[in-house]
Amino acid sequence: MTTTFSVPDMHCGKCRAKIEDAILDADEGASLDFDMGAREVSVDTTLGIEATLERIKQAGYSAVQKP
């Protein structure tokens, strides 16, 4: 299931890489799609929403699930 998260602190390729690495470390089969302009990331993963949010937080970014 794909879930989209708003990540207001994400603004560059380094941010993207940190978030991507954090999620892929927990689920190497995850698929991520970034919209840097909107500061959003859509994640298709076997991790739950809370676990995905925690991985983004561990990467150093705040995030909220988009409705």
mmCIF file of C-alpha atoms in Angstrom:
data_model
loop_
_atom_site.group_PDB
_atom_site.id
_atom_site.type_symbol
_atom_site.label_atom_id
_atom_site.label_comp_id
_atom_site.label_asym_id
_atom_site.label_seq_id
_atom_site.Cartn_x
_atom_site.Cartn_y
_atom_site.Cartn_z
ATOM 1 C CA MET A 1 0.000 0.000 0.000
ATOM 2 C CA THR A 2 1.343 3.420 -0.934
ATOM 3 C CA THR A 3 1.172 6.180 1.653
ATOM 4 C CA THR A 4 2.125 9.812 1.082
ATOM 5 C CA PHE A 5 3.868 11.857 3.738
ATOM 6 C CA SER A 6 4.447 15.579 3.986
ATOM 7 C CA VAL A 7 8.072 16.256 4.972
ATOM 8 C CA PRO A 8 8.365 20.051 5.317
ATOM 9 C CA ASP A 9 12.094 19.970 6.194
ATOM 10 C CA MET A 10 13.029 18.052 3.010
ATOM 11 C CA HIS A 11 14.543 20.442 0.479
ATOM 12 C CA CYS A 12 17.510 18.846 -1.298
ATOM 13 C CA GLY A 13 19.002 15.668 -2.683
ATOM 14 C CA LYS A 14 20.857 14.999 0.569
ATOM 15 C CA CYS A 15 17.537 15.081 2.447
ATOM 16 C CA ARG A 16 16.049 12.703 -0.092
ATOM 17 C CA ALA A 17 18.970 10.284 0.216
ATOM 18 C CA LYS A 18 18.808 10.224 4.019
ATOM 19 C CA ILE A 19 15.085 9.453 4.013
ATOM 20 C CA GLU A 20 15.457 6.863 1.266
ATOM 21 C CA ASP A 21 18.322 5.119 3.088
ATOM 22 C CA ALA A 22 16.416 5.073 6.384
ATOM 23 C CA ILE A 23 13.375 3.406 4.838
ATOM 24 C CA LEU A 24 15.303 1.006 2.609
ATOM 25 C CA ASP A 25 17.411 -0.105 5.593
ATOM 26 C CA ALA A 26 14.193 -1.374 7.183
ATOM 27 C CA ASP A 27 12.501 -2.608 3.977
ATOM 28 C CA GLU A 28 14.846 -3.058 1.043
ATOM 29 C CA GLY A 29 11.879 -3.832 -1.211
ATOM 30 C CA ALA A 30 10.217 -0.472 -0.542
ATOM 31 C CA SER A 31 9.480 1.898 -3.408
ATOM 32 C CA LEU A 32 9.743 5.648 -2.862
ATOM 33 C CA ASP A 33 8.578 8.512 -5.065
ATOM 34 C CA PHE A 34 9.685 12.016 -4.114
ATOM 35 C CA ASP A 35 8.018 15.319 -5.011
ATOM 36 C CA MET A 36 10.665 17.767 -3.863
ATOM 37 C CA GLY A 37 8.629 20.832 -4.859
ATOM 38 C CA ALA A 38 5.689 19.773 -2.712
ATOM 39 C CA ARG A 39 8.053 18.316 -0.078
ATOM 40 C CA GLU A 40 6.240 14.987 -0.164
ATOM 41 C CA VAL A 41 7.309 11.376 -0.377
ATOM 42 C CA SER A 42 5.062 8.487 -1.383
ATOM 43 C CA VAL A 43 6.184 5.177 0.064
ATOM 44 C CA ASP A 44 5.080 1.692 -0.938
ATOM 45 C CA THR A 45 6.356 -0.532 1.869
ATOM 46 C CA THR A 46 5.531 -3.462 4.094
ATOM 47 C CA LEU A 47 6.310 -1.229 7.078
ATOM 48 C CA GLY A 48 3.274 0.229 8.775
ATOM 49 C CA ILE A 49 2.537 3.940 8.741
ATOM 50 C CA GLU A 50 3.899 4.494 12.248
ATOM 51 C CA ALA A 51 7.091 2.548 11.494
ATOM 52 C CA THR A 52 7.601 4.554 8.296
ATOM 53 C CA LEU A 53 7.090 7.819 10.164
ATOM 54 C CA GLU A 54 9.605 6.646 12.769
ATOM 55 C CA ARG A 55 12.182 5.857 10.062
ATOM 56 C CA ILE A 56 11.743 9.353 8.579
ATOM 57 C CA LYS A 57 12.118 10.829 12.072
ATOM 58 C CA GLN A 58 15.278 8.781 12.675
ATOM 59 C CA ALA A 59 16.665 10.261 9.448
ATOM 60 C CA GLY A 60 16.237 13.671 11.067
ATOM 61 C CA TYR A 61 12.980 14.911 9.545
ATOM 62 C CA SER A 62 9.486 15.560 10.807
ATOM 63 C CA ALA A 63 6.656 14.125 8.727
ATOM 64 C CA VAL A 64 2.907 13.695 8.751
ATOM 65 C CA GLN A 65 0.734 11.339 6.760
ATOM 66 C CA LYS A 66 -1.210 13.059 3.990
ATOM 67 C CA PRO A 67 -4.958 12.366 3.978
#
